[in-house]
Tab-separated table of C-alpha atoms and ligand atoms in Angstrom:
chain	number	residue	atom	x	y	z
A	7	MET	CA	-103.546	148.212	60.750
A	8	LYS	CA	-100.695	150.521	60.628
A	9	THR	CA	-100.255	152.809	57.529
A	10	THR	CA	-96.749	153.621	57.061
A	11	ARG	CA	-95.136	156.968	56.491
A	12	ALA	CA	-94.141	156.492	52.953
A	13	ALA	CA	-97.975	155.665	52.170
A	14	LYS	CA	-99.187	158.930	53.902
A	15	ALA	CA	-96.540	160.866	52.156
A	16	ALA	CA	-97.648	159.349	49.211
A	17	LEU	CA	-101.272	160.149	49.541
A	18	ALA	CA	-100.561	163.409	50.688
A	19	ALA	CA	-98.813	164.306	47.877
A	20	GLY	CA	-101.703	163.289	45.600
A	21	LEU	CA	-100.639	159.867	44.595
A	22	SER	CA	-103.303	157.219	44.211
A	23	ALA	CA	-102.892	154.359	47.167
A	24	SER	CA	-102.802	151.989	43.991
A	25	ILE	CA	-99.581	153.523	42.466
A	26	VAL	CA	-98.019	153.499	45.967
A	27	ALA	CA	-98.450	149.653	46.097
A	28	ALA	CA	-97.425	149.177	42.767
A	29	GLN	CA	-94.190	150.909	43.308
A	30	GLY	CA	-93.325	150.399	46.637
A	31	CYS	CA	-94.566	146.838	47.721
A	32	SER	CA	-91.954	144.277	49.250
A	33	ASN	CA	-91.632	140.475	49.906
A	34	VAL	CA	-95.071	139.943	47.844
A	35	ILE	CA	-96.199	136.711	47.604
A	36	VAL	CA	-97.229	134.966	44.235
A	37	PRO	CA	-100.392	132.528	44.117
A	38	SER	CA	-99.234	128.916	43.988
A	39	HIS	CA	-101.121	128.671	40.560
A	40	ALA	CA	-101.480	130.558	37.595
A	41	LEU	CA	-102.157	134.743	38.255
A	42	PRO	CA	-105.665	135.797	38.763
A	43	VAL	CA	-107.549	137.743	36.158
A	44	VAL	CA	-108.581	140.951	37.563
A	45	ALA	CA	-111.320	143.455	35.992
A	46	SER	CA	-110.171	146.640	34.964
A	47	GLY	CA	-110.444	149.093	37.680
A	48	TRP	CA	-109.356	146.707	40.468
A	49	GLN	CA	-106.034	145.848	41.969
A	50	ALA	CA	-105.589	142.071	43.599
A	51	GLN	CA	-102.924	141.071	45.722
A	52	LEU	CA	-102.356	137.419	47.598
A	53	VAL	CA	-101.722	138.648	51.365
A	54	VAL	CA	-101.551	135.326	53.110
A	55	ALA	CA	-100.783	131.978	52.045
A	56	GLY	CA	-100.588	128.647	53.884
A	57	LEU	CA	-103.433	128.535	55.850
A	58	VAL	CA	-105.698	125.440	56.381
A	59	LYS	CA	-108.993	125.630	54.570
A	60	PRO	CA	-109.801	129.143	55.191
A	61	ARG	CA	-113.331	129.810	55.009
A	62	SER	CA	-115.208	132.734	56.802
A	63	ILE	CA	-113.400	136.025	57.752
A	64	GLN	CA	-114.103	139.036	59.901
A	65	PHE	CA	-112.010	142.003	60.852
A	66	ASP	CA	-112.389	142.919	64.779
A	67	SER	CA	-112.302	146.621	66.251
A	68	THR	CA	-108.346	146.887	66.192
A	69	GLY	CA	-108.279	146.087	62.319
A	70	ALA	CA	-106.951	142.515	63.134
A	71	LEU	CA	-108.497	139.641	60.881
A	72	LEU	CA	-110.320	136.759	62.290
A	73	VAL	CA	-110.220	133.601	59.933
A	74	VAL	CA	-111.948	130.299	60.220
A	75	GLU	CA	-109.482	127.362	59.320
A	76	SER	CA	-111.825	124.468	58.580
A	77	GLY	CA	-110.747	121.609	60.906
A	78	LYS	CA	-108.145	123.918	62.838
A	79	GLY	CA	-110.142	126.456	64.500
A	80	VAL	CA	-109.890	130.550	64.805
A	81	THR	CA	-106.884	132.160	63.904
A	82	ARG	CA	-105.989	136.003	64.261
A	83	HIS	CA	-104.112	138.058	61.817
A	84	SER	CA	-102.471	141.421	62.257
A	85	PHE	CA	-101.274	143.276	59.125
A	86	THR	CA	-98.985	146.518	58.651
A	87	ASP	CA	-101.017	148.600	55.791
A	88	ASN	CA	-98.496	150.214	53.263
A	89	GLY	CA	-101.669	151.449	51.448
A	90	GLY	CA	-103.261	150.127	48.364
A	91	THR	CA	-103.237	146.466	48.451
A	92	CYS	CA	-99.850	146.077	50.289
A	93	VAL	CA	-100.489	145.057	53.264
A	94	THR	CA	-98.176	142.840	55.114
A	95	LEU	CA	-98.576	139.901	57.498
A	96	THR	CA	-96.826	140.647	60.716
A	97	LYS	CA	-98.296	138.386	63.300
A	98	SER	CA	-100.635	135.274	63.202
A	99	THR	CA	-101.724	133.468	66.495
A	100	VAL	CA	-104.309	130.792	66.933
A	101	LEU	CA	-107.297	132.420	68.856
A	102	ILE	CA	-109.301	128.972	69.085
A	103	ASP	CA	-107.860	125.574	69.101
A	104	GLN	CA	-111.160	123.682	68.026
A	105	ALA	CA	-111.154	121.219	65.368
A	106	ALA	CA	-114.663	120.947	64.805
A	107	LEU	CA	-115.015	124.747	63.798
A	108	ASN	CA	-115.526	124.535	59.813
A	109	HIS	CA	-117.058	127.706	58.456
A	110	GLY	CA	-119.489	130.311	60.317
A	111	LEU	CA	-118.479	133.385	62.032
A	112	ALA	CA	-119.572	136.116	63.560
A	113	LEU	CA	-118.895	139.435	65.912
A	114	SER	CA	-121.326	140.923	67.946
A	115	ALA	CA	-122.009	144.627	67.612
A	116	ASP	CA	-119.535	146.096	70.189
A	117	GLY	CA	-117.220	143.269	68.665
A	118	LYS	CA	-116.820	141.548	72.516
A	119	THR	CA	-118.314	138.189	71.455
A	120	LEU	CA	-117.304	135.907	68.981
A	121	TYR	CA	-119.579	133.370	67.449
A	122	ALA	CA	-118.184	130.283	65.483
A	123	SER	CA	-120.120	127.322	64.506
A	124	SER	CA	-119.310	123.293	63.627
A	125	VAL	CA	-121.943	121.024	62.035
A	126	ASP	CA	-123.938	120.538	65.163
A	127	SER	CA	-123.670	123.917	67.457
A	128	VAL	CA	-122.998	127.776	67.515
A	129	PHE	CA	-120.666	128.525	70.196
A	130	ALA	CA	-119.786	131.913	71.696
A	131	TRP	CA	-116.611	133.161	73.549
A	132	ASP	CA	-115.854	136.448	75.366
A	133	TYR	CA	-113.591	138.373	73.012
A	134	ASP	CA	-110.904	140.737	73.832
A	135	PRO	CA	-109.712	142.477	70.728
A	136	ASN	CA	-107.046	144.710	71.972
A	137	ALA	CA	-105.471	141.333	73.786
A	138	GLY	CA	-106.458	139.282	71.068
A	139	SER	CA	-107.613	136.443	73.011
A	140	VAL	CA	-110.931	134.970	74.104
A	141	GLY	CA	-112.060	134.084	77.667
A	142	GLY	CA	-112.160	130.607	78.999
A	143	ARG	CA	-114.816	127.768	77.486
A	144	PRO	CA	-117.291	128.606	75.055
A	145	VAL	CA	-121.065	128.745	75.628
A	146	VAL	CA	-123.461	126.629	73.545
A	147	VAL	CA	-125.925	129.300	71.943
A	148	VAL	CA	-127.507	127.279	69.271
A	149	ASN	CA	-127.490	123.215	69.016
A	150	ASN	CA	-128.954	120.278	67.341
A	151	MET	CA	-127.916	121.011	63.658
A	152	GLY	CA	-125.879	117.961	63.064
A	153	ASN	CA	-126.564	116.177	59.743
A	154	ASN	CA	-124.271	114.691	56.982
A	155	ASP	CA	-122.653	115.937	53.900
A	156	LEU	CA	-123.876	119.851	53.830
A	157	VAL	CA	-122.025	120.586	56.837
A	158	THR	CA	-121.755	124.450	56.830
A	159	ARG	CA	-123.584	126.440	59.260
A	160	THR	CA	-123.251	129.877	58.262
A	161	LEU	CA	-123.651	132.676	60.849
A	162	LEU	CA	-124.604	136.844	59.953
A	163	MET	CA	-124.944	139.111	62.836
A	164	SER	CA	-127.770	141.692	62.043
A	165	LYS	CA	-126.507	145.140	62.067
A	166	LYS	CA	-130.003	146.616	61.884
A	167	GLN	CA	-131.309	144.084	64.490
A	168	THR	CA	-128.588	144.241	67.017
A	169	ASN	CA	-128.085	140.700	68.730
A	170	THR	CA	-130.203	139.182	66.088
A	171	LEU	CA	-128.133	135.720	64.783
A	172	LEU	CA	-128.706	134.211	61.399
A	173	VAL	CA	-127.870	130.862	60.945
A	174	SER	CA	-128.238	128.876	57.765
A	175	ARG	CA	-128.448	125.196	57.865
A	176	GLY	CA	-128.603	122.835	54.232
A	177	SER	CA	-130.322	119.653	53.731
A	178	SER	CA	-129.776	116.154	54.522
A	179	ASP	CA	-128.205	114.578	51.441
A	180	GLY	CA	-129.919	111.144	50.975
A	181	ASN	CA	-132.721	112.054	53.255
A	182	GLU	CA	-134.147	115.160	51.111
A	183	ALA	CA	-138.047	114.534	52.278
A	184	LYS	CA	-137.423	115.817	55.876
A	185	ALA	CA	-136.463	119.217	54.282
A	186	THR	CA	-140.509	119.159	53.374
A	187	VAL	CA	-141.522	119.061	57.251
A	188	LEU	CA	-140.650	122.597	59.033
A	189	SER	CA	-139.834	121.069	62.257
A	190	SER	CA	-137.036	118.862	60.925
A	191	GLY	CA	-135.211	122.180	61.068
A	192	LEU	CA	-133.124	120.976	57.533
A	193	SER	CA	-132.999	123.427	54.710
A	194	GLN	CA	-133.656	126.531	56.459
A	195	ILE	CA	-132.536	130.149	57.734
A	196	ARG	CA	-133.685	130.973	61.169
A	197	ALA	CA	-133.091	134.035	63.068
A	198	PHE	CA	-132.496	133.851	67.167
A	199	ASP	CA	-133.038	137.062	69.247
A	200	LEU	CA	-130.022	136.640	71.725
A	201	SER	CA	-130.785	139.899	73.581
A	202	ALA	CA	-133.565	137.530	75.333
A	203	SER	CA	-131.167	135.669	77.440
A	204	LYS	CA	-127.605	135.156	78.044
A	205	SER	CA	-127.680	131.561	79.049
A	206	ARG	CA	-130.293	130.059	76.943
A	207	VAL	CA	-129.327	127.478	74.611
A	208	TYR	CA	-131.520	127.526	71.229
A	209	ASP	CA	-132.514	124.114	69.649
A	210	TYR	CA	-132.446	124.717	65.674
A	211	ASP	CA	-135.443	122.413	65.118
A	212	THR	CA	-137.795	124.395	66.986
A	213	ASP	CA	-136.695	127.647	68.171
A	214	GLY	CA	-135.679	131.076	66.439
A	215	THR	CA	-137.815	132.571	63.301
A	216	VAL	CA	-137.954	130.809	60.169
A	217	LEU	CA	-136.736	133.359	57.706
A	218	GLY	CA	-137.238	130.922	54.843
A	219	TRP	CA	-137.074	127.101	54.137
A	220	GLY	CA	-137.155	124.688	51.410
A	221	LEU	CA	-133.295	125.680	50.840
A	222	ARG	CA	-131.051	122.904	49.581
A	223	ASN	CA	-128.066	124.649	50.720
A	224	SER	CA	-128.015	128.895	51.216
A	225	VAL	CA	-124.275	129.207	52.500
A	226	GLY	CA	-123.915	132.618	51.952
A	227	VAL	CA	-126.450	135.336	53.689
A	228	GLY	CA	-126.388	139.002	53.789
A	229	GLU	CA	-127.698	142.082	54.988
A	230	HIS	CA	-128.445	145.388	52.645
A	231	PRO	CA	-126.881	147.954	54.369
A	232	ILE	CA	-129.504	150.446	53.792
A	233	THR	CA	-132.885	148.455	53.889
A	234	GLY	CA	-131.754	145.885	56.037
A	235	GLY	CA	-133.128	143.203	53.620
A	236	ILE	CA	-131.700	139.911	53.933
A	237	TYR	CA	-130.413	138.037	50.933
A	238	ALA	CA	-128.995	134.390	50.523
A	239	VAL	CA	-127.048	133.039	47.712
A	240	GLU	CA	-128.257	129.210	47.118
A	241	ASN	CA	-126.567	125.951	46.174
A	242	SER	CA	-128.682	123.672	44.104
A	243	ILE	CA	-129.009	120.243	43.403
A	244	ASP	CA	-126.696	118.268	41.382
A	245	GLY	CA	-127.563	115.529	39.041
A	246	VAL	CA	-130.908	116.892	38.185
A	247	THR	CA	-133.505	115.432	35.577
A	248	ARG	CA	-136.566	116.252	33.939
A	249	ASP	CA	-139.230	113.751	32.908
A	250	GLY	CA	-136.486	111.044	33.158
A	251	LYS	CA	-133.864	112.954	30.577
A	252	ASP	CA	-130.471	114.141	32.304
A	253	ILE	CA	-130.475	118.165	32.173
A	254	HIS	CA	-127.728	118.598	35.256
A	255	GLU	CA	-125.209	120.130	32.840
A	256	ASN	CA	-126.780	123.608	32.951
A	257	ASN	CA	-129.595	123.144	35.266
A	258	PRO	CA	-130.995	123.856	37.921
A	259	GLY	CA	-129.675	127.461	38.061
A	260	GLU	CA	-128.088	129.088	41.523
A	261	GLU	CA	-129.913	131.071	43.362
A	262	LEU	CA	-130.216	134.637	44.911
A	263	ASN	CA	-133.345	134.463	47.349
A	264	PHE	CA	-134.922	137.651	49.321
A	265	PHE	CA	-135.953	136.924	52.879
A	266	GLY	CA	-137.425	140.104	53.814
A	267	TYR	CA	-136.499	142.420	56.948
A	268	LEU	CA	-135.842	141.828	60.498
A	269	ASN	CA	-137.601	144.467	61.564
A	270	ALA	CA	-141.605	144.153	62.511
A	271	THR	CA	-142.435	144.214	58.550
A	272	LYS	CA	-143.317	140.443	58.453
A	273	ALA	CA	-143.868	140.655	54.271
A	274	ASN	CA	-141.423	138.229	52.146
A	275	GLN	CA	-140.398	136.161	55.652
A	276	GLY	CA	-141.019	132.765	56.063
A	277	GLY	CA	-141.801	131.334	52.493
A	278	ASN	CA	-140.744	128.050	51.099
A	279	TYR	CA	-138.215	128.331	48.522
A	280	GLY	CA	-138.919	125.170	46.712
A	281	TYR	CA	-136.163	122.263	47.476
A	282	PRO	CA	-136.688	119.430	47.237
A	283	LYS	CA	-139.702	119.817	44.596
A	284	CYS	CA	-139.061	122.922	42.855
A	285	PHE	CA	-135.916	124.285	41.054
A	286	ALA	CA	-134.988	127.440	39.034
A	287	VAL	CA	-134.596	127.120	35.210
A	288	TRP	CA	-130.907	128.406	34.198
A	289	ASP	CA	-130.670	126.658	30.432
A	290	VAL	CA	-134.353	126.410	29.180
A	291	SER	CA	-133.183	124.839	26.076
A	292	GLU	CA	-132.088	121.699	27.904
A	293	ILE	CA	-135.591	120.995	29.577
A	294	PRO	CA	-138.267	118.995	28.097
A	295	GLU	CA	-141.727	120.284	28.011
A	296	SER	CA	-140.657	123.673	28.802
A	297	ASP	CA	-143.625	125.481	28.121
A	298	GLY	CA	-144.172	128.792	30.111
A	299	LEU	CA	-140.651	128.061	31.675
A	300	GLY	CA	-137.715	130.372	31.490
A	301	VAL	CA	-134.524	131.664	33.295
A	302	GLY	CA	-135.511	131.758	37.033
A	303	LYS	CA	-139.032	130.165	37.006
A	304	GLN	CA	-139.104	127.044	39.079
A	305	PHE	CA	-139.701	123.502	37.498
A	306	ALA	CA	-140.860	120.161	39.040
A	307	ILE	CA	-138.688	117.545	37.952
A	308	GLN	CA	-141.680	114.884	37.178
A	309	GLU	CA	-144.991	116.750	36.675
A	310	ASN	CA	-147.998	114.743	38.109
A	311	SER	CA	-151.395	115.610	39.602
A	312	THR	CA	-150.213	117.520	42.197
A	313	LEU	CA	-147.167	118.934	41.222
A	314	THR	CA	-146.563	121.024	38.250
A	315	ASP	CA	-144.638	124.050	37.028
A	316	GLU	CA	-147.715	125.903	37.848
A	317	THR	CA	-147.859	124.770	41.430
A	318	CYS	CA	-144.166	125.516	41.543
A	319	ALA	CA	-144.747	128.974	40.810
A	320	SER	CA	-148.017	129.357	42.937
A	321	ASP	CA	-146.806	127.857	46.083
A	322	TYR	CA	-143.301	128.373	46.425
A	323	VAL	CA	-141.052	131.499	45.990
A	324	ALA	CA	-139.067	131.644	42.977
A	325	PRO	CA	-135.358	133.232	43.141
A	326	ARG	CA	-134.922	136.932	42.877
A	327	LEU	CA	-131.787	136.260	40.594
A	328	THR	CA	-130.800	133.276	39.018
A	329	PHE	CA	-127.004	132.378	38.382
A	330	PRO	CA	-125.354	129.698	36.135
A	331	ALA	CA	-125.714	125.788	37.382
A	332	HIS	CA	-122.840	124.519	39.496
A	333	TYR	CA	-121.378	128.055	40.097
A	334	ALA	CA	-121.366	127.014	43.974
A	335	PRO	CA	-122.025	130.544	45.729
A	336	ILE	CA	-120.495	130.730	49.201
A	337	ASP	CA	-120.614	134.092	50.584
A	338	ILE	CA	-122.298	137.351	49.890
A	339	LYS	CA	-121.361	140.849	51.249
A	340	PHE	CA	-122.501	144.167	50.311
A	341	ALA	CA	-120.786	147.206	49.732
A	342	ALA	CA	-121.463	150.272	52.246
A	343	ASP	CA	-123.281	152.203	49.947
A	344	GLY	CA	-125.722	149.558	49.097
A	345	LYS	CA	-125.071	149.606	45.319
A	346	THR	CA	-123.356	146.259	44.894
A	347	ALA	CA	-123.223	142.585	46.453
A	348	TYR	CA	-120.079	140.463	45.853
A	349	VAL	CA	-120.330	137.091	45.779
A	350	THR	CA	-117.901	134.155	45.783
A	351	PHE	CA	-118.308	131.054	43.640
A	352	ARG	CA	-116.299	127.977	44.823
A	353	GLY	CA	-116.951	126.153	41.507
A	354	SER	CA	-118.381	123.153	40.195
A	355	PHE	CA	-117.723	119.374	40.530
A	356	ASP	CA	-120.530	117.788	38.713
A	357	LYS	CA	-119.769	119.138	35.343
A	358	THR	CA	-118.043	118.299	32.025
A	359	GLN	CA	-116.721	122.078	31.778
A	360	PRO	CA	-115.742	123.639	35.037
A	361	ALA	CA	-117.991	126.394	36.132
A	362	GLY	CA	-117.631	128.844	38.566
A	363	TYR	CA	-114.418	129.730	40.316
A	364	ARG	CA	-114.651	133.346	40.338
A	365	LEU	CA	-115.344	136.444	42.595
A	366	ALA	CA	-118.426	138.517	40.904
A	367	SER	CA	-120.711	141.264	41.871
A	368	VAL	CA	-124.066	141.981	41.254
A	369	ALA	CA	-125.528	145.825	41.000
A	370	PHE	CA	-128.072	146.947	43.385
A	371	ASN	CA	-130.513	149.865	43.678
A	372	ALA	CA	-129.356	151.343	46.971
A	373	ASP	CA	-132.705	153.052	47.804
A	374	THR	CA	-135.042	149.778	47.090
A	375	GLY	CA	-132.352	147.299	48.349
A	376	GLU	CA	-133.100	145.152	45.080
A	377	PRO	CA	-131.014	144.030	42.358
A	378	VAL	CA	-131.128	145.802	39.367
A	379	ALA	CA	-131.478	143.230	36.967
A	380	SER	CA	-134.722	141.657	36.767
A	381	PRO	CA	-135.698	137.894	38.149
A	382	ASP	CA	-135.532	136.394	34.386
A	383	SER	CA	-131.797	137.721	33.476
A	384	ASN	CA	-129.056	135.455	32.879
A	385	ASP	CA	-126.576	138.354	32.885
A	386	ALA	CA	-126.957	139.608	36.602
A	387	LEU	CA	-122.975	139.081	37.694
A	388	THR	CA	-119.989	140.962	36.838
A	389	ASP	CA	-116.752	139.498	37.056
A	390	ILE	CA	-114.115	140.962	39.152
A	391	LEU	CA	-111.458	138.074	39.651
A	392	THR	CA	-111.263	134.753	37.596
A	393	ASN	CA	-109.070	132.197	37.124
A	394	ALA	CA	-106.686	132.287	34.173
A	395	ASN	CA	-107.769	128.936	32.536
A	396	GLN	CA	-110.977	127.604	33.923
A	397	THR	CA	-110.351	123.740	32.069
A	398	ASP	CA	-107.779	123.510	34.777
A	399	CYS	CA	-110.158	123.796	37.620
A	400	PRO	CA	-110.578	122.664	40.437
A	401	ASP	CA	-106.945	121.313	40.346
A	402	LYS	CA	-104.860	124.393	39.453
A	403	CYS	CA	-107.596	127.209	40.577
A	404	PHE	CA	-108.124	129.207	43.335
A	405	ARG	CA	-111.426	128.583	44.942
A	406	PRO	CA	-113.300	131.550	46.784
A	407	VAL	CA	-115.101	131.504	49.826
A	408	GLY	CA	-115.237	133.826	52.391
A	409	LEU	CA	-115.174	137.679	52.005
A	410	ALA	CA	-114.914	140.869	54.527
A	411	PHE	CA	-114.654	144.683	53.915
A	412	ASP	CA	-111.779	146.408	56.102
A	413	ALA	CA	-112.166	149.988	57.360
A	414	ALA	CA	-110.654	151.323	54.231
A	415	GLY	CA	-113.027	149.805	51.759
A	416	ARG	CA	-110.812	147.059	50.515
A	417	LEU	CA	-112.626	143.806	49.912
A	418	TRP	CA	-110.644	140.623	51.265
A	419	MET	CA	-111.164	136.904	50.062
A	420	THR	CA	-110.425	133.575	51.182
A	421	ALA	CA	-109.665	130.589	48.936
A	422	ASP	CA	-110.019	127.643	50.626
A	423	SER	CA	-108.272	124.804	48.693
A	424	THR	CA	-105.152	126.661	47.955
A	425	GLY	CA	-105.153	128.430	51.790
A	426	GLU	CA	-105.091	131.974	50.369
A	427	ILE	CA	-106.064	135.312	51.384
A	428	TYR	CA	-106.760	138.035	48.520
A	429	VAL	CA	-107.090	141.755	48.852
A	430	LEU	CA	-108.670	143.477	46.370
A	431	GLN	CA	-109.064	147.219	45.869
A	432	LYS	CA	-111.343	149.281	43.413
A	433	THR	CA	-109.087	151.904	41.300
A	434	SER	CA	-111.807	153.329	39.399
A	435	SER	CA	-115.244	154.157	40.323
A	436	SER	CA	-116.843	152.514	36.989
A	437	PRO	CA	-114.735	149.495	35.924
A	438	THR	CA	-115.607	148.613	32.234
A	439	ALA	CA	-114.120	145.105	31.648
A	440	THR	CA	-113.621	141.854	33.293
A	441	THR	CA	-109.932	142.062	32.421
A	442	GLY	CA	-107.651	144.874	32.347
A	443	GLY	CA	-107.113	145.048	36.163
A	444	THR	CA	-103.903	144.853	37.937
A	445	PHE	CA	-102.808	141.823	39.776
A	446	VAL	CA	-99.657	142.895	41.789
A	447	THR	CA	-96.674	140.459	42.044
A	448	ALA	CA	-93.079	141.818	42.359
A	449	THR	CA	-92.099	145.183	41.674
B	507	NAG	C1	-138.768	147.353	57.835
B	507	NAG	O1	-137.494	147.884	56.829
B	507	NAG	C2	-138.018	148.182	55.583
B	507	NAG	C3	-137.034	148.500	54.827
B	507	NAG	O2	-136.287	149.321	55.138
B	507	NAG	C4	-139.027	149.253	55.274
B	507	NAG	O3	-139.453	149.436	54.222
B	507	NAG	C5	-140.224	149.229	56.704
B	507	NAG	O4	-141.118	150.263	56.630
B	507	NAG	C6	-139.638	148.933	57.940
B	507	NAG	N1	-140.604	148.326	58.983
B	507	NAG	C7	-140.999	148.613	59.979
B	507	NAG	C8	-142.000	148.200	60.975
B	507	NAG	O5	-139.950	149.624	60.564
B	508	NAG	C1	-145.753	114.302	42.604
B	508	NAG	O1	-144.561	114.521	42.944
B	508	NAG	C2	-143.993	114.777	44.130
B	508	NAG	C3	-142.598	115.135	43.943
B	508	NAG	O2	-141.840	114.021	43.539
B	508	NAG	C4	-144.374	113.958	45.138
B	508	NAG	O3	-144.167	113.778	46.441
B	508	NAG	C5	-145.948	113.651	45.270
B	508	NAG	O4	-146.416	112.567	46.129
B	508	NAG	C6	-146.434	113.580	43.639
B	508	NAG	N1	-147.996	113.128	43.722
B	508	NAG	C7	-148.496	112.226	43.327
B	508	NAG	C8	-149.985	112.553	43.046
B	508	NAG	O5	-147.930	111.281	42.602
B	509	NAG	C1	-106.121	125.639	29.534
B	509	NAG	O1	-105.735	124.491	30.020
B	509	NAG	C2	-105.871	122.921	29.648
B	509	NAG	C3	-105.983	121.634	30.388
B	509	NAG	O2	-104.805	121.873	31.189
B	509	NAG	C4	-105.107	122.985	28.212
B	509	NAG	O3	-105.237	121.830	27.434
B	509	NAG	C5	-105.140	124.376	27.500
B	509	NAG	O4	-104.323	124.409	26.674
B	509	NAG	C6	-105.308	125.737	28.551
B	509	NAG	N1	-105.545	126.579	27.840
B	509	NAG	C7	-104.841	127.735	27.399
B	509	NAG	C8	-105.513	128.820	26.802
B	509	NAG	O5	-103.638	127.639	28.369
């Protein structure tokens, strides 16, 4: 990105970047719906509109932004950086014209191989970041992932274990029982060491290392920047009952799960996280026969002689944190200092009062790489960007999806249903409230 002379001069004169943006940003675009509410100590701005379902995003080594537009392909966007959140789109090109690409995106450590996913496969292209082009036809890296309904195949290229690509695959709705069979490859996160062979095509069902299974749909996968701990955010089931009673309004909770490390330490790796048998409690007051249950403990839909809340606890891995039901977490990205994870929540469809629809943060201990909140917390999220009136969701709301940090430490976020990309910058090291920040419109 280019930094303008005015921004440099202002920074040299001691003005903060956010003041520069507030005073001097021209051609600011405004969201199609009500202005988002920004947490104190943050500034946010809409910088791209009119995209086709933007999902995962990733900066290349030149600072251009790569975007998976679901049903279209991968597009590449260049900006002029005027400081603060005042970045101006200068050029957009279609990098990969392939309608089957729908969510996953990753770059190799050297930035010269681009990975993107369809429901069935992970593809790799040679990528020239300076020319902004891919070379020829892609090779298939992982295949045999097709299933209905839960179709995202999230990709994460590890920064700690170079050439290890993580691929998350959800359940097959209507055939949940298959997820109890490891070789089905359903409801899992697997790691593939791509350094072994350039030409190998991995079969998802049988190859790679299983980091975790029994996961309904762990769409967001992140790596803690200090410890290398792998975390994923889980979209749990809809329409849950307990002993025949409908408890779906506030249960089960969405989950943050821990999958150990990609190094030689195998502890906390390969466990079963419970789906489709055990689910995390969010609101215990809704649950019949709730003795021994509480936030984050896992429960059985109907206890019987072999499956009880106790066997859920002893035989399956409980979440490290639990979030409100139906929030629909999609991405998780850690700040470079390892003290915060940012999580997008795309929001509910199966709830009387809409829920989710926000960007929130989770505090982490940088040294241990663990969340600060305990597993029974019902208060681990801090809102960063929310919709003004959630009653209007989803129709009149932005729906957060992909996240990426740029080289200046700003956080970029896609919203798929509105075709938007937002930029957020922290303007205070200790924000105090979930309102009171600045959303930049006209100046
Ligand atoms: C793997 O990483 C973890 C977290 O940084 C560390 O505690 C552990 O010792 C590492 N294991 C090996 C074998 O290096
Ligand atoms: C107990 O419930 C589980 C989950 O529904 C089921 O798979 C299992 O067969 C049941 N066991 C018995 C003994 O009914
Ligand atoms: C929020 O939206 C609903 C539905 O459109 C409307 O009835 C309500 O008045 C709105 N609330 C506020 C505070 O604007």
